[in-house]
Coordinates of C-alpha atoms in Angstrom, one line a residue:
M1 CA 114.1 14.0 172.6
N2 CA 112.8 13.6 168.9
A3 CA 114.4 14.5 165.6
T4 CA 112.2 17.9 165.6
T5 CA 113.3 18.9 169.1
D6 CA 117.2 18.3 168.0
R7 CA 116.6 20.2 164.9
A8 CA 115.2 23.2 166.8
I9 CA 117.7 23.4 169.3
G10 CA 120.4 23.2 166.6
S11 CA 118.6 25.9 164.7
K12 CA 120.9 28.5 162.9
K13 CA 118.1 31.2 162.7
P14 CA 119.6 33.9 164.9
F15 CA 117.9 35.2 168.0
P16 CA 120.0 38.2 168.8
F17 CA 119.0 39.6 172.3
P18 CA 119.0 36.3 174.2
G19 CA 122.2 35.2 172.4
L20 CA 123.8 38.5 173.2
I21 CA 122.9 38.0 176.9
T22 CA 124.6 34.5 177.0
W23 CA 127.7 35.6 175.1
V24 CA 128.4 38.8 177.4
A25 CA 127.4 36.8 180.6
S26 CA 130.0 34.1 179.5
L27 CA 132.7 36.3 178.5
A28 CA 132.4 38.3 181.5
G29 CA 132.5 35.2 183.7
M30 CA 135.7 34.1 181.8
G31 CA 137.0 37.5 183.0
L32 CA 136.0 37.3 186.7
S33 CA 137.7 33.8 186.7
L34 CA 141.0 35.0 185.6
E35 CA 140.5 38.0 188.2
A36 CA 140.1 35.4 190.9
V37 CA 143.1 33.4 190.1
F38 CA 145.4 36.5 190.0
K39 CA 143.9 37.6 193.2
I40 CA 143.0 41.2 191.9
C41 CA 140.3 41.4 194.3
G42 CA 141.4 42.2 198.0
S43 CA 137.8 41.1 199.7
C44 CA 138.0 37.3 198.9
S45 CA 140.5 36.3 201.6
V46 CA 138.0 33.9 203.3
T47 CA 136.6 32.4 200.3
A48 CA 139.8 31.9 198.9
D49 CA 140.3 29.2 201.6
Y50 CA 137.6 27.1 200.0
R51 CA 138.3 24.5 197.0
L52 CA 136.0 22.4 194.8
F53 CA 137.6 18.9 195.0
G54 CA 141.2 20.7 196.0
M55 CA 140.9 23.0 192.9
E56 CA 141.0 26.9 193.5
F57 CA 137.5 28.2 192.2
G58 CA 139.3 30.6 189.6
W59 CA 141.0 27.7 188.0
V60 CA 137.4 25.5 188.1
G61 CA 135.9 28.9 186.6
I62 CA 138.4 29.2 183.7
G63 CA 138.3 25.6 182.7
F64 CA 134.4 25.7 182.9
F65 CA 134.3 28.8 180.5
A66 CA 136.8 27.5 178.4
L67 CA 134.8 24.4 177.5
L68 CA 131.4 26.5 177.6
L69 CA 132.4 29.2 175.2
P70 CA 133.3 26.8 172.2
L71 CA 129.9 25.0 172.8
L72 CA 128.0 28.2 172.4
A73 CA 129.6 29.1 169.2
L74 CA 129.0 25.9 168.0
R75 CA 125.3 25.5 169.3
G76 CA 123.5 26.8 166.1
R77 CA 125.4 24.3 163.9
S78 CA 125.0 21.4 166.1
A79 CA 122.2 20.3 168.6
C80 CA 124.6 18.3 170.8
C81 CA 126.8 21.5 171.3
A82 CA 123.6 23.0 172.1
W83 CA 122.2 20.9 174.6
L84 CA 125.8 20.4 176.1
A85 CA 126.0 24.2 176.6
L86 CA 122.8 24.4 178.1
L87 CA 122.9 21.6 180.7
L88 CA 126.3 22.7 181.6
L89 CA 125.2 26.2 182.6
F90 CA 122.4 24.6 184.7
A91 CA 124.7 22.6 186.4
A92 CA 126.9 25.5 187.2
A93 CA 124.0 27.6 188.4
G94 CA 123.4 24.6 190.9
A95 CA 126.9 24.9 192.1
E96 CA 126.7 28.5 192.3
A97 CA 123.6 28.2 194.7
R98 CA 125.9 26.3 197.0
F99 CA 128.6 28.7 196.7
I100 CA 126.3 31.2 197.8
W101 CA 125.1 29.6 200.5
I102 CA 128.5 28.7 201.8
Q103 CA 129.2 32.8 201.8
K104 CA 125.8 33.7 203.5
Y105 CA 125.8 31.0 206.2
E106 CA 129.3 29.7 207.0
I107 CA 131.9 32.3 205.9
G108 CA 129.4 35.2 206.9
Q109 CA 130.6 37.6 204.5
W110 CA 129.9 38.5 200.9
C111 CA 133.1 38.0 198.1
P112 CA 132.2 40.5 195.2
I113 CA 134.0 38.4 192.7
C114 CA 132.0 35.3 193.7
L115 CA 128.7 36.9 193.5
S116 CA 129.6 38.5 190.2
L117 CA 130.3 35.0 188.6
A118 CA 127.2 33.8 189.9
A119 CA 125.3 36.4 188.3
T120 CA 126.8 35.8 185.2
I121 CA 126.2 32.0 185.3
F122 CA 122.3 33.0 186.0
L123 CA 122.2 35.3 183.1
A124 CA 123.6 33.0 180.8
C125 CA 121.1 30.2 181.9
A126 CA 118.3 33.1 181.5
G127 CA 119.6 33.9 177.8
V128 CA 120.0 30.2 176.6
T129 CA 116.6 29.2 178.2
W130 CA 115.0 32.3 176.3
E131 CA 116.7 31.3 173.2
R132 CA 115.6 27.6 173.4
L133 CA 112.1 28.3 174.3
R134 CA 111.9 30.9 171.1
T135 CA 113.2 28.4 169.1
L136 CA 110.7 25.9 170.1
S137 CA 107.8 28.3 169.8
A138 CA 108.9 29.0 166.2
K139 CA 109.2 25.6 165.1
G140 CA 105.8 24.9 166.7
A141 CA 107.3 22.2 169.1
P142 CA 104.9 20.3 171.3
M143 CA 104.5 21.0 174.9
K144 CA 106.5 17.8 175.4
S145 CA 109.8 19.1 174.0
K146 CA 109.3 22.2 176.6
L147 CA 108.6 19.8 179.3
I148 CA 111.8 17.8 178.3
H149 CA 113.7 21.2 178.7
F150 CA 112.5 21.9 182.1
V151 CA 113.1 18.4 183.5
L152 CA 116.8 18.2 182.1
V153 CA 117.6 21.7 183.1
S154 CA 116.2 20.7 186.9
L155 CA 118.2 17.6 186.9
F156 CA 121.3 19.3 186.1
F157 CA 120.8 22.1 188.6
V158 CA 120.4 19.6 191.3
M159 CA 123.4 17.5 190.0
G160 CA 125.3 20.9 190.3
L161 CA 124.1 21.6 193.8
G162 CA 124.8 18.2 194.6
T163 CA 128.4 18.1 193.4
A164 CA 129.3 21.3 195.1
T165 CA 127.6 20.1 198.2
V166 CA 130.0 17.1 198.4
G167 CA 133.1 18.5 196.7
V168 CA 133.4 22.2 198.4
N169 CA 135.4 22.2 201.4
R170 CA 137.5 24.6 203.5
Q171 CA 141.4 23.5 202.8
A172 CA 143.3 25.7 205.0
D173 CA 146.2 23.0 205.1
A174 CA 146.3 22.9 201.3
A175 CA 145.5 26.7 200.9
E176 CA 147.3 29.8 202.0
P177 CA 147.9 30.1 205.6
D178 CA 144.9 31.1 208.0
L179 CA 146.5 34.4 209.2
F180 CA 143.4 35.3 211.2
L181 CA 142.3 35.3 214.9
G182 CA 139.2 35.6 216.8
K183 CA 135.8 34.7 215.7
R184 CA 136.8 34.1 211.9
S185 CA 133.5 33.8 210.6
S186 CA 132.4 37.3 211.6
P187 CA 131.5 39.9 209.0
T188 CA 133.3 42.5 211.1
T189 CA 137.3 42.3 211.3
V190 CA 139.8 44.4 213.1
Y191 CA 143.2 44.7 211.9
F192 CA 145.8 46.1 214.0
V193 CA 148.5 47.4 211.9
S194 CA 151.7 48.5 213.3
D195 CA 155.3 48.2 213.0
W196 CA 157.9 46.5 215.4
F197 CA 160.0 49.7 215.9
C198 CA 157.5 52.4 216.2
P199 CA 157.8 53.9 219.8
A200 CA 153.9 55.0 219.5
C201 CA 153.2 51.1 218.3
R202 CA 154.8 49.9 221.6
K203 CA 152.5 52.3 223.3
A204 CA 149.5 50.8 222.0
E205 CA 150.3 47.4 222.9
P206 CA 148.9 47.3 226.3
A207 CA 145.3 48.5 225.0
I208 CA 145.6 46.0 222.5
E209 CA 146.3 43.3 224.7
S210 CA 143.6 44.4 226.9
I211 CA 140.6 44.5 224.5
Y212 CA 142.0 41.4 222.8
P213 CA 140.0 38.7 224.8
E214 CA 136.6 40.7 224.1
L215 CA 137.3 41.1 220.5
A216 CA 138.3 37.4 219.9
R217 CA 134.7 36.2 221.3
S218 CA 132.9 38.4 218.5
V219 CA 135.0 39.4 215.6
R220 CA 137.6 38.5 213.2
I221 CA 141.2 40.0 214.0
G222 CA 144.2 40.5 212.0
F223 CA 147.7 41.7 212.9
V224 CA 149.3 43.3 210.1
D225 CA 152.8 44.2 210.0
F226 CA 153.6 47.8 208.0
P227 CA 157.3 48.2 207.8
I228 CA 157.5 52.0 208.3
H229 CA 161.2 50.8 209.6
R230 CA 162.5 48.2 206.8
E231 CA 164.0 46.1 209.8
T232 CA 160.2 45.3 210.6
T233 CA 160.5 42.7 207.6
N234 CA 163.2 40.3 209.8
F235 CA 160.4 40.1 212.5
T236 CA 157.3 39.3 209.9
P237 CA 158.2 35.7 209.2
F238 CA 158.3 34.8 212.8
N239 CA 155.0 36.8 213.3
L240 CA 153.3 35.1 210.3
Q241 CA 154.4 31.6 212.0
F242 CA 152.7 32.5 215.3
L243 CA 149.6 33.7 213.7
T244 CA 149.4 30.4 211.7
F245 CA 150.5 27.8 214.0
E246 CA 150.0 29.3 217.5
K247 CA 146.7 31.1 217.7
A248 CA 145.9 30.4 221.4
K249 CA 149.3 31.7 222.5
Y250 CA 149.8 34.6 220.2
I251 CA 149.6 37.6 222.2
S252 CA 152.1 36.0 224.5
L253 CA 154.3 35.4 221.6
R254 CA 153.7 39.1 220.5
R255 CA 155.0 40.5 223.4
A256 CA 158.1 38.0 223.4
L257 CA 158.8 39.5 219.8
S258 CA 158.2 43.0 220.6
D259 CA 160.5 42.6 223.8
L260 CA 163.3 41.0 221.2
S261 CA 162.9 43.9 219.0
L262 CA 164.2 46.2 221.5
R263 CA 167.6 43.8 221.7
T264 CA 168.0 43.2 218.0
R265 CA 167.1 44.2 214.4
T266 CA 167.9 41.3 212.6
P267 CA 166.7 38.6 215.0
S268 CA 168.2 34.8 214.1
E269 CA 166.1 31.5 214.8
A270 CA 168.2 31.0 217.9
E271 CA 167.2 34.1 219.6
V272 CA 163.9 33.9 218.8
S273 CA 163.5 30.4 220.2
A274 CA 165.3 31.6 223.2
A275 CA 162.6 34.3 223.5
I276 CA 159.5 32.1 223.3
A277 CA 160.9 28.9 225.1
H278 CA 159.2 30.0 228.5
L279 CA 156.0 29.7 226.4
G280 CA 156.7 26.2 225.7
V281 CA 156.6 27.1 221.8
R282 CA 159.0 26.1 219.2
L283 CA 159.5 27.5 215.9
R284 CA 157.5 26.0 213.0
P285 CA 158.9 27.7 209.9
I286 CA 156.4 28.2 207.1
N287 CA 157.5 28.0 203.5
Y288 CA 158.7 30.9 201.7
A289 CA 155.7 31.0 199.2
D290 CA 153.4 31.3 202.5
T291 CA 155.7 33.9 203.9
L292 CA 155.4 35.8 200.7
Y293 CA 151.4 35.3 200.8
G294 CA 151.4 36.7 204.3
M295 CA 153.5 39.8 203.2
Q296 CA 151.4 40.4 200.2
A297 CA 147.9 40.1 202.3
N298 CA 149.8 42.7 205.0
L299 CA 150.3 45.1 202.0
T300 CA 146.6 44.7 200.8
V301 CA 145.3 45.9 204.0
Y302 CA 147.5 48.8 204.5
R303 CA 147.3 49.9 201.1
G304 CA 143.6 48.9 200.5
F305 CA 142.5 51.0 203.7
N306 CA 144.9 53.9 203.0
V307 CA 147.0 53.3 206.1
H308 CA 149.8 55.8 205.9
S309 CA 150.9 55.5 209.6
T310 CA 151.2 53.3 212.7
P311 CA 149.7 52.1 214.9
T312 CA 146.2 52.2 213.2
V313 CA 143.3 50.1 213.7
V314 CA 141.0 49.6 210.9
V315 CA 137.8 48.4 211.4
T316 CA 135.8 47.0 208.6
N317 CA 132.5 45.3 208.0
A318 CA 131.8 43.1 204.9
K319 CA 127.9 43.2 205.2
T320 CA 127.5 47.0 205.8
K321 CA 130.7 47.6 203.4
K322 CA 131.6 50.3 206.3
S323 CA 135.3 50.9 207.6
R324 CA 136.8 53.0 210.2
L325 CA 140.2 53.9 211.0
L326 CA 141.9 54.9 214.5
V327 CA 145.3 56.2 214.0
G328 CA 147.8 56.9 216.8
D329 CA 148.2 55.4 220.2
N330 CA 146.0 58.1 221.7
R331 CA 142.9 57.1 219.9
I332 CA 143.6 53.0 220.2
N333 CA 141.8 52.0 223.4
P334 CA 139.0 49.6 224.3
V335 CA 136.5 52.3 224.2
T336 CA 137.2 53.6 220.7
V337 CA 137.5 50.2 219.2
R338 CA 134.0 49.0 220.5
A339 CA 132.4 52.5 219.3
A340 CA 134.3 51.8 216.0
I341 CA 133.0 48.2 216.0
A342 CA 129.3 49.4 216.7
E343 CA 129.6 52.2 213.8
V344 CA 130.5 49.8 211.1
E345 CA 128.0 47.1 212.3
R346 CA 125.0 49.6 212.3
N347 CA 123.2 49.7 209.1

């Protein structure tokens, strides 16, 4: 980089439109990162299991934009800040390319917040590149300067892609508990929403048990406690334990919990241990924070899909954005569940 190049990139001459694109995209990216941290979006339950070197994506985004925004503000005064902003954005674009690949090929569903964040990064890259090339043209910079620009941004894009490839992993143990069963990479999710003291829910259980093995091979499955009867919350911590730690035996454990609910509304650990002893399972309590997470996840489902009664089956597909509700024990059977799955998967 020669002196002409440095003066050009640090020029104070305004270029309102490309600069506006960069600022709007960057500020939107900060807002989306905050939204990801506070988990306002209910569509990100699977992507939330992933970390970049152990850090949540939302916090990584906040740190990135907190560094980027001052550099953008100073880029008109400092060639160094202008270059740093440019290269940081293209490194982030490379990382976002990896995140998109993970959603498409590993998770199998799209996260609106993550895709929106990627869009802000790509737009900001377009804005700073446009601004940069117009500056170089206005200064009459040689083709060599433009070539340097493309080589450097390409290099940092590849570096960002490589960093994300190495650093992004699913951190099930470090993240929130994985409460899903079945084929967890499927874009189709079937939620069974019930209450432990609901007579109609008990009537629906045989149908749920009969179709569960078939569903487990092809779709993601969630069992959601909706506390129509407040005593249901006494059973929820045990249900969350089994969903987290005992996936292979969950249906049998669920039946044991259901039988116990006929005998008590306030089960103790000793009573639950006795009820499941014949299954060769010991209680493995999850911590209080994970219990709260599970209860919040349940609430997100039944409020998010406007479930008002139990039992209800929610069938939803992340790709088609279609959802179907089956309400009442007389509507929940293998035939209706299969039909609902086919309907939401149809483009």
